[in-house]
Amino acid sequence: MINSSITEIKKRLAKKEINATELTKACLEQINKTDDTLGAFINLYPEEALKKAQELDQKGYNPDQALWGIPVSVKDALATKNMRTTAGSKILETFTPPYSAYVVEELEKAGAIILGKNNMDEFAMGSTCENSAYKKGSNPWNTDCVAGGSSGGSAISVASCQCFASLGTDTGGSIRQPASLCGIVGLKPTYGRVSRYGLLAYASSLDQIGPFARTVEDTALMLSVIAGHDERDSTSSPRAKEDFTKYFENPQKDLQGITIGLPKEFFENKAMDNEVAKLCQQTIEEAQKIGAKVKEVSMPNLAYSIASYYIIASAEASSNLARYDGIRYGHRTNQPKDLDELYRMSRTEGFGEEVQRRILLGTYVLSAGYYDAYYKKAAQVRRLIREDYENALKECDVLLAPVSPIVAWKKGSVTDPLQMYQMDIFTLSLNLSGLPGLSIPVGMAHNMPVGMQIFGSAFDEAKLFQVGHSLVEHLGTNNQYKL
Ligand code: GLN
């Protein structure tokens, strides 16, 4: 039961073969059984979840609520009223927000049951879920390996059937990469598609909230719930909500009429593992077998995405994180001798090493003497990268590329920060462009899951779902984790 898709389980809820309480209990049991090893949750709210499930059961199944009775989880970077929200950081260890993020409100309106808050790299800075101040996340397919990050906890909870779907955030790959390393589906929506009201910001010009699920259809359902205009986020697009699930009533089986662009700089990358590369090649051949035309395209500025991203993201982070000052909320140092020391010690004690590194880097690149040399250049490169995407998409419907050059690696094996940043080579550029990307599972290499990502034009998530669905159905990689 807990390994079915939302689409399947909804049919059973509607027929009253099971109820919301039974479903919630089953998920909580799976969490109890597995989470000591997996580390998907920082905070769990079992009593509240069961209470909500009982209330729903008393009222009875409501077909107008798209997620009626469905247990889900959310990344701990999203504000949840009356649920502790730490962003994976000690500095927010005691923070319980008095309000919920827009996306959390939307989940609740849709009748979803939020089980708890997912583990993450501190303030979403990381690629493995090892930078959490609370615990390390582990990959359900091999617990010696990383789950990916920063939304590692969200990906783990969905992959290991602790819940049916989850929300994460993607600033430079944090949804697509853990989805890929854990063998599930993850979407970074178009910038502006989903309101960030109530998101504890990392880098505001890059951050997007998006869903994880085990099938493409479930991912489309989640986006239908969380998208929509919200005036409390000034970057929220005025577009109304769309029902992305309509397409699945009669989905196209093949890829006739679709042209897929293959950006050669992704496939020629030297960091690519051979087995992963082989699987990507096979996936392209399978896409052709079901009717897709493929075309090589070029994105010459891809190589500069790491430098550009880490300058821009750190600059924005240094500004966003200035609000954690030990005065307004979160950790405050004991008995500082003056105000200066209060700021300094609260932040020194509250922030982890990676966060401090980025604040230092960010304030440096923004400082008067260096702004033109670093930040301004990075912003110019960003524009070129966006143009690369736009040019490539002029010739094709979507682009297809690997997500991670290698499968999930051993925990603790990458300790050099620069080496870690290199791992993001395939995901960072998309956020610099603002365009949407869907990560889908395409098979296994070295006994671990491999994902590929589909990029599309702004607000064309529907096309990503269409192509993603045909591919996973054909490859047989939808909902593949065996309990
Ligand atoms: N790994 C990247 C970083 O550390 C991306 C993280 C993210 O998308 N939140 O910044």
Tab-separated table of C-alpha atoms and ligand atoms in Angstrom:
chain	number	residue	atom	x	y	z
A	1	MET	CA	0.000	0.000	0.000
A	2	ILE	CA	2.686	2.561	0.934
A	3	ASN	CA	4.580	1.911	-2.278
A	4	SER	CA	1.705	2.721	-4.588
A	5	SER	CA	1.504	5.963	-6.479
A	6	ILE	CA	-0.785	8.754	-5.324
A	7	THR	CA	-2.945	8.179	-8.384
A	8	GLU	CA	-3.477	4.533	-7.386
A	9	ILE	CA	-3.982	5.173	-3.693
A	10	LYS	CA	-6.529	7.913	-4.436
A	11	LYS	CA	-8.722	5.370	-6.224
A	12	ARG	CA	-8.634	3.142	-3.163
A	13	LEU	CA	-9.379	6.045	-0.816
A	14	ALA	CA	-12.321	7.069	-3.016
A	15	LYS	CA	-13.707	3.513	-2.967
A	16	LYS	CA	-13.213	3.452	0.819
A	17	GLU	CA	-11.043	0.349	0.578
A	18	ILE	CA	-8.728	2.145	2.968
A	19	ASN	CA	-9.010	5.350	4.932
A	20	ALA	CA	-6.713	8.252	5.696
A	21	THR	CA	-5.958	7.033	9.232
A	22	GLU	CA	-4.826	3.591	8.058
A	23	LEU	CA	-2.687	5.149	5.379
A	24	THR	CA	-1.077	7.600	7.782
A	25	LYS	CA	-0.399	4.819	10.300
A	26	ALA	CA	1.248	2.724	7.607
A	27	CYS	CA	3.573	5.577	6.632
A	28	LEU	CA	4.429	6.343	10.261
A	29	GLU	CA	5.249	2.681	10.775
A	30	GLN	CA	7.604	2.735	7.795
A	31	ILE	CA	9.264	5.843	9.227
A	32	ASN	CA	9.661	4.136	12.611
A	33	LYS	CA	11.199	1.132	10.945
A	34	THR	CA	13.626	2.947	8.691
A	35	ASP	CA	14.389	6.475	9.760
A	36	ASP	CA	17.045	5.757	12.372
A	37	THR	CA	19.183	4.558	9.485
A	38	LEU	CA	17.932	6.853	6.718
A	39	GLY	CA	17.690	10.187	8.540
A	40	ALA	CA	14.949	11.668	6.349
A	41	PHE	CA	13.270	13.683	9.094
A	42	ILE	CA	14.484	16.383	11.472
A	43	ASN	CA	11.072	16.654	13.104
A	44	LEU	CA	8.096	14.327	13.004
A	45	TYR	CA	4.534	15.159	13.994
A	46	PRO	CA	2.806	11.755	14.285
A	47	GLU	CA	0.054	12.797	16.688
A	48	GLU	CA	-0.914	15.855	14.689
A	49	ALA	CA	-0.858	13.796	11.484
A	50	LEU	CA	-3.117	11.123	12.931
A	51	LYS	CA	-5.490	13.737	14.289
A	52	LYS	CA	-5.750	15.360	10.879
A	53	ALA	CA	-6.332	11.948	9.264
A	54	GLN	CA	-9.115	11.152	11.711
A	55	GLU	CA	-10.767	14.496	11.027
A	56	LEU	CA	-10.651	13.808	7.299
A	57	ASP	CA	-12.100	10.337	7.792
A	58	GLN	CA	-14.929	11.735	9.876
A	59	LYS	CA	-15.848	14.193	7.131
A	60	GLY	CA	-15.487	11.548	4.427
A	61	TYR	CA	-13.615	11.417	1.127
A	62	ASN	CA	-13.744	14.652	-0.825
A	63	PRO	CA	-12.953	14.348	-4.557
A	64	ASP	CA	-12.469	18.123	-4.772
A	65	GLN	CA	-9.399	17.910	-2.588
A	66	ALA	CA	-6.609	16.693	-4.869
A	67	LEU	CA	-4.516	15.244	-2.027
A	68	TRP	CA	-7.260	14.111	0.331
A	69	GLY	CA	-5.710	11.867	2.994
A	70	ILE	CA	-2.297	11.619	1.311
A	71	PRO	CA	0.686	11.601	3.729
A	72	VAL	CA	3.446	13.935	2.525
A	73	SER	CA	6.527	15.628	3.954
A	74	VAL	CA	8.180	19.008	3.424
A	75	LYS	CA	11.741	20.219	3.490
A	76	ASP	CA	12.654	21.947	6.723
A	77	ALA	CA	13.354	25.193	4.845
A	78	LEU	CA	9.602	25.769	4.498
A	79	ALA	CA	7.808	27.569	7.301
A	80	THR	CA	5.143	25.452	8.974
A	81	LYS	CA	2.841	26.991	11.553
A	82	ASN	CA	3.294	25.277	14.916
A	83	MET	CA	5.970	22.940	13.535
A	84	ARG	CA	9.620	23.656	14.263
A	85	THR	CA	11.458	24.948	11.190
A	86	THR	CA	15.245	24.854	11.340
A	87	ALA	CA	16.532	24.911	7.731
A	88	GLY	CA	18.928	22.221	8.973
A	89	SER	CA	20.732	24.825	11.097
A	90	LYS	CA	21.528	25.165	14.793
A	91	ILE	CA	20.840	28.859	14.511
A	92	LEU	CA	17.117	28.081	14.135
A	93	GLU	CA	17.022	25.213	16.624
A	94	THR	CA	14.273	26.882	18.644
A	95	PHE	CA	12.302	28.497	15.818
A	96	THR	CA	8.634	27.638	15.407
A	97	PRO	CA	7.061	29.965	12.822
A	98	PRO	CA	3.727	31.622	13.540
A	99	TYR	CA	2.698	31.139	9.891
A	100	SER	CA	2.941	28.605	7.076
A	101	ALA	CA	4.551	28.940	3.663
A	102	TYR	CA	2.181	29.386	0.715
A	103	VAL	CA	2.958	25.890	-0.555
A	104	VAL	CA	2.215	24.388	2.858
A	105	GLU	CA	-1.125	26.202	2.959
A	106	GLU	CA	-1.903	24.827	-0.501
A	107	LEU	CA	-1.011	21.262	0.541
A	108	GLU	CA	-3.286	21.585	3.541
A	109	LYS	CA	-6.138	23.042	1.516
A	110	ALA	CA	-5.807	20.066	-0.830
A	111	GLY	CA	-6.264	17.683	2.124
A	112	ALA	CA	-2.674	16.400	2.392
A	113	ILE	CA	-1.375	15.175	5.734
A	114	ILE	CA	2.031	16.607	6.614
A	115	LEU	CA	3.993	14.032	8.597
A	116	GLY	CA	7.012	16.175	9.378
A	117	LYS	CA	9.987	18.220	8.281
A	118	ASN	CA	12.697	16.767	6.104
A	119	ASN	CA	16.392	16.741	6.751
A	120	MET	CA	18.505	19.001	4.538
A	121	ASP	CA	21.911	20.547	4.130
A	122	GLU	CA	22.082	23.628	6.322
A	123	PHE	CA	20.270	26.497	4.561
A	124	ALA	CA	20.189	24.317	1.434
A	125	MET	CA	23.950	24.607	0.941
A	126	GLY	CA	25.269	21.252	-0.135
A	127	SER	CA	24.948	18.351	-2.518
A	128	THR	CA	24.766	15.343	-0.188
A	129	CYS	CA	22.612	15.999	2.916
A	130	GLU	CA	25.763	15.647	5.004
A	131	ASN	CA	25.823	19.361	5.931
A	132	SER	CA	22.771	19.136	8.183
A	133	ALA	CA	23.424	20.306	11.748
A	134	TYR	CA	21.225	17.459	13.021
A	135	LYS	CA	21.989	14.213	11.191
A	136	LYS	CA	23.282	12.871	7.914
A	137	GLY	CA	20.842	11.538	5.347
A	138	SER	CA	21.470	8.098	3.811
A	139	ASN	CA	20.534	6.702	0.433
A	140	PRO	CA	17.747	4.079	0.714
A	141	TRP	CA	19.356	1.975	-2.043
A	142	ASN	CA	22.640	1.730	-0.158
A	143	THR	CA	22.833	3.354	3.238
A	144	ASP	CA	26.617	3.781	3.011
A	145	CYS	CA	26.020	6.275	0.232
A	146	VAL	CA	24.799	9.852	0.188
A	147	ALA	CA	21.210	10.662	-0.724
A	148	GLY	CA	22.142	13.803	-2.613
A	149	GLY	CA	21.271	17.284	-1.523
A	150	SER	CA	20.353	19.666	-0.352
A	151	SER	CA	16.773	18.333	-0.258
A	152	GLY	CA	18.108	14.875	0.643
A	153	GLY	CA	15.535	14.172	3.365
A	154	SER	CA	12.644	14.865	1.000
A	155	ALA	CA	14.039	12.498	-1.620
A	156	ILE	CA	14.774	9.774	0.943
A	157	SER	CA	11.283	9.934	2.429
A	158	VAL	CA	9.621	9.521	-0.971
A	159	ALA	CA	12.053	6.906	-2.320
A	160	SER	CA	11.766	4.738	0.798
A	161	CYS	CA	7.942	4.962	0.872
A	162	GLN	CA	7.778	6.842	4.174
A	163	CYS	CA	5.314	9.122	2.412
A	164	PHE	CA	3.874	9.623	-1.082
A	165	ALA	CA	5.353	12.954	-2.092
A	166	SER	CA	7.412	15.757	-0.703
A	167	LEU	CA	8.402	19.348	-1.321
A	168	GLY	CA	11.987	20.453	-1.695
A	169	THR	CA	13.792	23.489	-3.012
A	170	ASP	CA	16.140	23.741	-5.969
A	171	THR	CA	18.636	26.613	-6.031
A	172	GLY	CA	21.274	24.797	-8.040
A	173	GLY	CA	19.967	21.261	-8.355
A	174	SER	CA	18.719	20.391	-4.886
A	175	ILE	CA	15.556	18.728	-6.174
A	176	ARG	CA	16.797	17.172	-9.405
A	177	GLN	CA	20.041	15.737	-8.026
A	178	PRO	CA	18.708	13.917	-4.920
A	179	ALA	CA	15.751	12.696	-7.018
A	180	SER	CA	18.259	11.242	-9.458
A	181	LEU	CA	20.503	9.676	-6.809
A	182	CYS	CA	17.484	8.133	-5.042
A	183	GLY	CA	15.708	6.923	-8.195
A	184	ILE	CA	12.583	9.072	-8.079
A	185	VAL	CA	11.055	11.997	-9.972
A	186	GLY	CA	11.747	15.636	-9.069
A	187	LEU	CA	10.780	18.917	-10.663
A	188	LYS	CA	12.348	22.349	-10.550
A	189	PRO	CA	9.510	24.538	-11.814
A	190	THR	CA	10.008	27.715	-13.850
A	191	TYR	CA	11.197	30.637	-11.724
A	192	GLY	CA	8.015	32.383	-10.566
A	193	ARG	CA	5.706	29.396	-11.043
A	194	VAL	CA	5.550	28.610	-7.315
A	195	SER	CA	5.385	31.247	-4.578
A	196	ARG	CA	8.320	31.323	-2.163
A	197	TYR	CA	6.334	33.035	0.577
A	198	GLY	CA	7.487	31.306	3.755
A	199	LEU	CA	10.657	29.815	2.278
A	200	LEU	CA	13.765	30.465	4.341
A	201	ALA	CA	15.695	32.012	1.487
A	202	TYR	CA	19.135	30.896	0.359
A	203	ALA	CA	19.686	32.698	-2.983
A	204	SER	CA	16.512	34.496	-3.972
A	205	SER	CA	17.168	34.895	-7.691
A	206	LEU	CA	17.697	31.129	-8.000
A	207	ASP	CA	15.489	29.420	-5.374
A	208	GLN	CA	12.408	27.515	-6.534
A	209	ILE	CA	10.174	25.186	-4.551
A	210	GLY	CA	9.147	21.978	-6.273
A	211	PRO	CA	7.829	18.446	-5.770
A	212	PHE	CA	9.295	14.959	-5.425
A	213	ALA	CA	7.186	11.890	-6.183
A	214	ARG	CA	7.615	8.329	-7.418
A	215	THR	CA	5.856	8.837	-10.741
A	216	VAL	CA	5.704	11.654	-13.263
A	217	GLU	CA	1.928	11.801	-12.939
A	218	ASP	CA	2.150	12.268	-9.154
A	219	THR	CA	4.708	15.013	-9.691
A	220	ALA	CA	2.306	16.753	-12.074
A	221	LEU	CA	-0.444	16.455	-9.475
A	222	MET	CA	1.773	18.030	-6.821
A	223	LEU	CA	2.666	20.940	-9.096
A	224	SER	CA	-1.028	21.508	-9.834
A	225	VAL	CA	-1.559	21.896	-6.086
A	226	ILE	CA	1.374	24.159	-5.205
A	227	ALA	CA	1.511	26.489	-8.250
A	228	GLY	CA	-0.536	29.648	-8.636
A	229	HIS	CA	-0.235	33.358	-8.043
A	230	ASP	CA	0.483	34.671	-4.561
A	231	GLU	CA	0.771	38.380	-4.007
A	232	ARG	CA	2.969	37.893	-0.949
A	233	ASP	CA	5.865	36.876	-3.228
A	234	SER	CA	6.675	39.727	-5.607
A	235	THR	CA	8.324	37.299	-8.044
A	236	SER	CA	5.258	35.053	-8.218
A	237	SER	CA	3.918	34.835	-11.760
A	238	PRO	CA	0.346	36.087	-12.328
A	239	ARG	CA	-0.554	32.787	-14.008
A	240	ALA	CA	-3.518	30.955	-12.525
A	241	LYS	CA	-3.226	27.381	-11.303
A	242	GLU	CA	-3.206	24.755	-14.061
A	243	ASP	CA	-4.372	21.174	-13.871
A	244	PHE	CA	-1.335	19.277	-15.131
A	245	THR	CA	-3.010	15.914	-14.463
A	246	LYS	CA	-5.581	16.320	-17.274
A	247	TYR	CA	-2.984	15.144	-19.776
A	248	PHE	CA	-2.708	11.793	-17.989
A	249	GLU	CA	-6.330	10.884	-18.688
A	250	ASN	CA	-5.199	10.067	-22.186
A	251	PRO	CA	-1.417	10.321	-22.371
A	252	GLN	CA	0.546	9.890	-25.551
A	253	LYS	CA	2.413	6.572	-25.480
A	254	ASP	CA	5.210	7.517	-27.842
A	255	LEU	CA	7.332	10.580	-28.538
A	256	GLN	CA	6.155	11.149	-32.144
A	257	GLY	CA	6.554	14.775	-33.107
A	258	ILE	CA	8.986	15.605	-30.297
A	259	THR	CA	12.475	16.893	-31.013
A	260	ILE	CA	14.914	16.345	-28.184
A	261	GLY	CA	18.062	18.463	-28.059
A	262	LEU	CA	21.218	16.924	-26.644
A	263	PRO	CA	23.576	19.620	-25.368
A	264	LYS	CA	26.938	18.130	-26.265
A	265	GLU	CA	28.857	19.842	-23.454
A	266	PHE	CA	26.933	17.712	-20.940
A	267	PHE	CA	27.700	14.436	-22.656
A	268	GLU	CA	31.342	15.207	-23.386
A	269	ASN	CA	32.104	16.096	-19.785
A	270	LYS	CA	35.205	14.315	-18.522
A	271	ALA	CA	33.793	13.720	-15.061
A	272	MET	CA	31.118	11.372	-16.465
A	273	ASP	CA	31.296	7.811	-15.207
A	274	ASN	CA	31.345	5.287	-18.074
A	275	GLU	CA	28.384	3.263	-16.868
A	276	VAL	CA	26.299	6.376	-16.324
A	277	ALA	CA	27.250	7.634	-19.780
A	278	LYS	CA	26.277	4.293	-21.317
A	279	LEU	CA	22.881	4.351	-19.642
A	280	CYS	CA	22.258	7.911	-20.841
A	281	GLN	CA	23.121	6.820	-24.368
A	282	GLN	CA	20.729	3.881	-24.128
A	283	THR	CA	17.991	6.204	-22.899
A	284	ILE	CA	18.481	8.416	-25.934
A	285	GLU	CA	18.213	5.363	-28.197
A	286	GLU	CA	15.017	4.299	-26.442
A	287	ALA	CA	13.576	7.775	-26.937
A	288	GLN	CA	14.319	7.461	-30.649
A	289	LYS	CA	12.687	4.034	-30.771
A	290	ILE	CA	9.440	5.569	-29.602
A	291	GLY	CA	9.525	8.281	-32.217
A	292	ALA	CA	11.583	11.166	-30.845
A	293	LYS	CA	13.903	13.038	-33.184
A	294	VAL	CA	17.186	13.904	-31.557
A	295	LYS	CA	19.488	16.713	-32.414
A	296	GLU	CA	22.858	17.730	-31.050
A	297	VAL	CA	22.912	21.269	-29.683
A	298	SER	CA	25.649	23.289	-28.061
A	299	MET	CA	25.753	25.265	-24.819
A	300	PRO	CA	29.249	26.733	-24.952
A	301	ASN	CA	29.041	28.570	-21.633
A	302	LEU	CA	28.157	25.553	-19.517
A	303	ALA	CA	31.720	25.315	-18.215
A	304	TYR	CA	31.359	28.712	-16.520
A	305	SER	CA	28.195	27.807	-14.645
A	306	ILE	CA	30.004	26.598	-11.511
A	307	ALA	CA	31.966	29.830	-11.072
A	308	SER	CA	29.027	32.045	-11.930
A	309	TYR	CA	26.599	30.143	-9.700
A	310	TYR	CA	28.813	29.988	-6.620
A	311	ILE	CA	29.530	33.719	-6.818
A	312	ILE	CA	25.883	34.710	-7.268
A	313	ALA	CA	24.485	32.180	-4.777
A	314	SER	CA	27.037	33.085	-2.093
A	315	ALA	CA	26.498	36.819	-2.635
A	316	GLU	CA	22.753	36.467	-2.199
A	317	ALA	CA	23.151	34.090	0.730
A	318	SER	CA	25.408	36.522	2.573
A	319	SER	CA	22.662	39.110	2.329
A	320	ASN	CA	19.733	36.757	3.087
A	321	LEU	CA	21.451	35.270	6.119
A	322	ALA	CA	22.237	38.672	7.652
A	323	ARG	CA	18.853	38.513	9.366
A	324	TYR	CA	20.019	35.715	11.693
A	325	ASP	CA	21.606	38.032	14.189
A	326	GLY	CA	20.759	36.456	17.529
A	327	ILE	CA	18.301	39.247	18.286
A	328	ARG	CA	15.083	38.559	16.448
A	329	TYR	CA	14.851	34.792	16.381
A	330	GLY	CA	16.931	31.689	16.722
A	331	HIS	CA	20.104	31.062	18.668
A	332	ARG	CA	21.597	33.765	20.923
A	333	THR	CA	24.965	33.375	22.599
A	334	ASN	CA	25.198	33.284	26.380
A	335	GLN	CA	26.404	36.396	28.218
A	336	PRO	CA	28.079	38.388	25.438
A	337	LYS	CA	30.153	41.286	26.709
A	338	ASP	CA	28.738	43.770	24.211
A	339	LEU	CA	26.447	43.997	21.184
A	340	ASP	CA	29.247	43.257	18.750
A	341	GLU	CA	30.124	40.060	20.517
A	342	LEU	CA	26.455	39.095	20.673
A	343	TYR	CA	26.228	39.221	16.874
A	344	ARG	CA	29.572	37.576	16.301
A	345	MET	CA	29.211	34.724	18.777
A	346	SER	CA	25.559	33.983	17.996
A	347	ARG	CA	26.461	33.583	14.334
A	348	THR	CA	29.703	31.713	14.994
A	349	GLU	CA	27.935	29.224	17.247
A	350	GLY	CA	24.789	28.982	15.128
A	351	PHE	CA	26.123	28.565	11.586
A	352	GLY	CA	28.003	25.507	10.359
A	353	GLU	CA	31.260	25.542	8.446
A	354	GLU	CA	29.852	25.513	4.899
A	355	VAL	CA	27.411	28.323	5.649
A	356	GLN	CA	30.198	30.439	7.130
A	357	ARG	CA	32.364	29.756	4.091
A	358	ARG	CA	29.621	31.000	1.769
A	359	ILE	CA	28.919	34.109	3.847
A	360	LEU	CA	32.616	34.983	3.718
A	361	LEU	CA	32.779	34.347	-0.018
A	362	GLY	CA	29.553	36.265	-0.600
A	363	THR	CA	30.536	39.382	1.326
A	364	TYR	CA	33.938	39.329	-0.398
A	365	VAL	CA	32.549	39.264	-3.941
A	366	LEU	CA	30.119	42.061	-3.081
A	367	SER	CA	32.706	44.306	-1.432
A	368	ALA	CA	33.376	47.638	-3.107
A	369	GLY	CA	36.789	46.808	-4.568
A	370	TYR	CA	35.814	43.427	-5.976
A	371	TYR	CA	32.215	43.826	-7.085
A	372	ASP	CA	33.057	44.513	-10.731
A	373	ALA	CA	35.610	41.732	-10.943
A	374	TYR	CA	33.397	39.010	-9.488
A	375	TYR	CA	29.707	39.691	-8.976
A	376	LYS	CA	29.218	41.788	-12.084
A	377	LYS	CA	31.118	39.308	-14.254
A	378	ALA	CA	29.136	36.412	-12.814
A	379	ALA	CA	25.890	38.220	-13.615
A	380	GLN	CA	27.071	38.777	-17.207
A	381	VAL	CA	27.990	35.112	-17.587
A	382	ARG	CA	24.583	34.219	-16.235
A	383	ARG	CA	22.985	36.116	-19.105
A	384	LEU	CA	25.099	34.161	-21.611
A	385	ILE	CA	24.044	30.878	-20.047
A	386	ARG	CA	20.399	31.831	-20.312
A	387	GLU	CA	20.981	32.640	-23.975
A	388	ASP	CA	22.581	29.231	-24.481
A	389	TYR	CA	19.386	27.627	-23.214
A	390	GLU	CA	17.151	29.874	-25.281
A	391	ASN	CA	19.134	29.216	-28.464
A	392	ALA	CA	19.158	25.473	-27.885
A	393	LEU	CA	15.416	25.462	-27.245
A	394	LYS	CA	14.713	27.374	-30.466
A	395	GLU	CA	15.572	24.233	-32.386
A	396	CYS	CA	13.982	21.630	-30.089
A	397	ASP	CA	10.953	21.002	-27.880
A	398	VAL	CA	13.006	19.933	-24.878
A	399	LEU	CA	16.615	19.198	-23.968
A	400	LEU	CA	17.816	15.990	-22.334
A	401	ALA	CA	20.927	15.718	-20.163
A	402	PRO	CA	22.435	13.733	-17.293
A	403	VAL	CA	21.803	15.009	-13.745
A	404	SER	CA	24.912	13.850	-11.947
A	405	PRO	CA	28.193	12.702	-13.499
A	406	ILE	CA	28.322	9.726	-11.121
A	407	VAL	CA	25.896	7.651	-9.055
A	408	ALA	CA	25.488	8.294	-5.308
A	409	TRP	CA	28.940	8.209	-3.744
A	410	LYS	CA	30.080	6.996	-0.311
A	411	LYS	CA	29.265	9.245	2.629
A	412	GLY	CA	32.320	11.148	3.806
A	413	SER	CA	34.281	10.484	0.631
A	414	VAL	CA	34.171	14.036	-0.748
A	415	THR	CA	35.533	16.499	1.809
A	416	ASP	CA	37.092	19.197	-0.352
A	417	PRO	CA	34.489	21.950	-0.890
A	418	LEU	CA	35.695	22.724	-4.416
A	419	GLN	CA	35.459	19.080	-5.393
A	420	MET	CA	31.935	19.042	-3.980
A	421	TYR	CA	30.975	22.120	-6.052
A	422	GLN	CA	32.182	20.268	-9.177
A	423	MET	CA	29.539	17.600	-8.550
A	424	ASP	CA	26.887	20.195	-9.455
A	425	ILE	CA	28.206	20.768	-12.969
A	426	PHE	CA	25.026	19.511	-14.675
A	427	THR	CA	22.416	21.153	-12.465
A	428	LEU	CA	23.543	24.720	-11.685
A	429	SER	CA	23.101	26.251	-15.133
A	430	LEU	CA	19.347	25.654	-15.219
A	431	ASN	CA	18.769	27.838	-12.156
A	432	LEU	CA	20.872	30.586	-13.700
A	433	SER	CA	18.467	30.454	-16.661
A	434	GLY	CA	15.232	30.311	-14.625
A	435	LEU	CA	13.824	27.556	-16.865
A	436	PRO	CA	12.084	24.376	-15.643
A	437	GLY	CA	13.706	20.939	-15.365
A	438	LEU	CA	12.325	17.485	-14.592
A	439	SER	CA	14.565	14.718	-13.284
A	440	ILE	CA	13.389	11.187	-14.116
A	441	PRO	CA	14.837	7.788	-13.245
A	442	VAL	CA	16.287	6.026	-16.296
A	443	GLY	CA	17.808	2.865	-14.838
A	444	MET	CA	20.639	1.566	-12.692
A	445	ALA	CA	24.430	1.706	-12.853
A	446	HIS	CA	26.765	0.196	-10.228
A	447	ASN	CA	23.543	-1.018	-8.522
A	448	MET	CA	22.450	2.554	-7.890
A	449	PRO	CA	19.790	4.665	-9.606
A	450	VAL	CA	20.617	7.063	-12.428
A	451	GLY	CA	18.491	10.017	-13.491
A	452	MET	CA	18.321	12.253	-16.507
A	453	GLN	CA	16.853	15.722	-16.671
A	454	ILE	CA	14.522	17.223	-19.248
A	455	PHE	CA	14.712	20.999	-19.712
A	456	GLY	CA	11.999	23.069	-21.353
A	457	SER	CA	10.904	26.594	-22.168
A	458	ALA	CA	9.584	28.901	-19.467
A	459	PHE	CA	6.223	27.738	-18.063
A	460	ASP	CA	6.203	24.691	-20.341
A	461	GLU	CA	6.215	22.139	-17.504
A	462	ALA	CA	3.395	20.312	-19.304
A	463	LYS	CA	5.827	19.345	-22.074
A	464	LEU	CA	8.323	18.049	-19.512
A	465	PHE	CA	5.649	15.851	-17.958
A	466	GLN	CA	4.631	14.551	-21.376
A	467	VAL	CA	8.151	13.591	-22.437
A	468	GLY	CA	9.108	12.353	-18.954
A	469	HIS	CA	6.034	10.172	-18.693
A	470	SER	CA	6.488	8.522	-22.091
A	471	LEU	CA	10.114	7.826	-21.302
A	472	VAL	CA	9.683	6.297	-17.840
A	473	GLU	CA	6.726	4.241	-19.008
A	474	HIS	CA	8.763	2.895	-21.880
A	475	LEU	CA	11.832	2.282	-19.706
A	476	GLY	CA	9.780	0.769	-16.870
A	477	THR	CA	11.396	3.049	-14.274
A	478	ASN	CA	8.241	4.570	-12.788
A	479	ASN	CA	7.955	3.760	-9.074
A	480	GLN	CA	10.839	1.296	-9.126
A	481	TYR	CA	11.949	1.016	-5.480
A	482	LYS	CA	11.235	-2.439	-4.017
A	483	LEU	CA	10.376	-2.437	-0.339
B	1	GLN	N1	24.698	22.100	-4.305
B	1	GLN	C1	24.332	23.441	-4.599
B	1	GLN	C2	24.765	24.352	-3.486
B	1	GLN	O1	25.312	23.870	-2.570
B	1	GLN	C3	22.846	23.556	-4.845
B	1	GLN	C4	22.046	23.520	-3.617
B	1	GLN	C5	20.593	23.821	-3.834
B	1	GLN	O2	20.057	23.670	-4.925
B	1	GLN	N2	19.949	24.276	-2.769
B	1	GLN	O3	24.573	25.523	-3.503
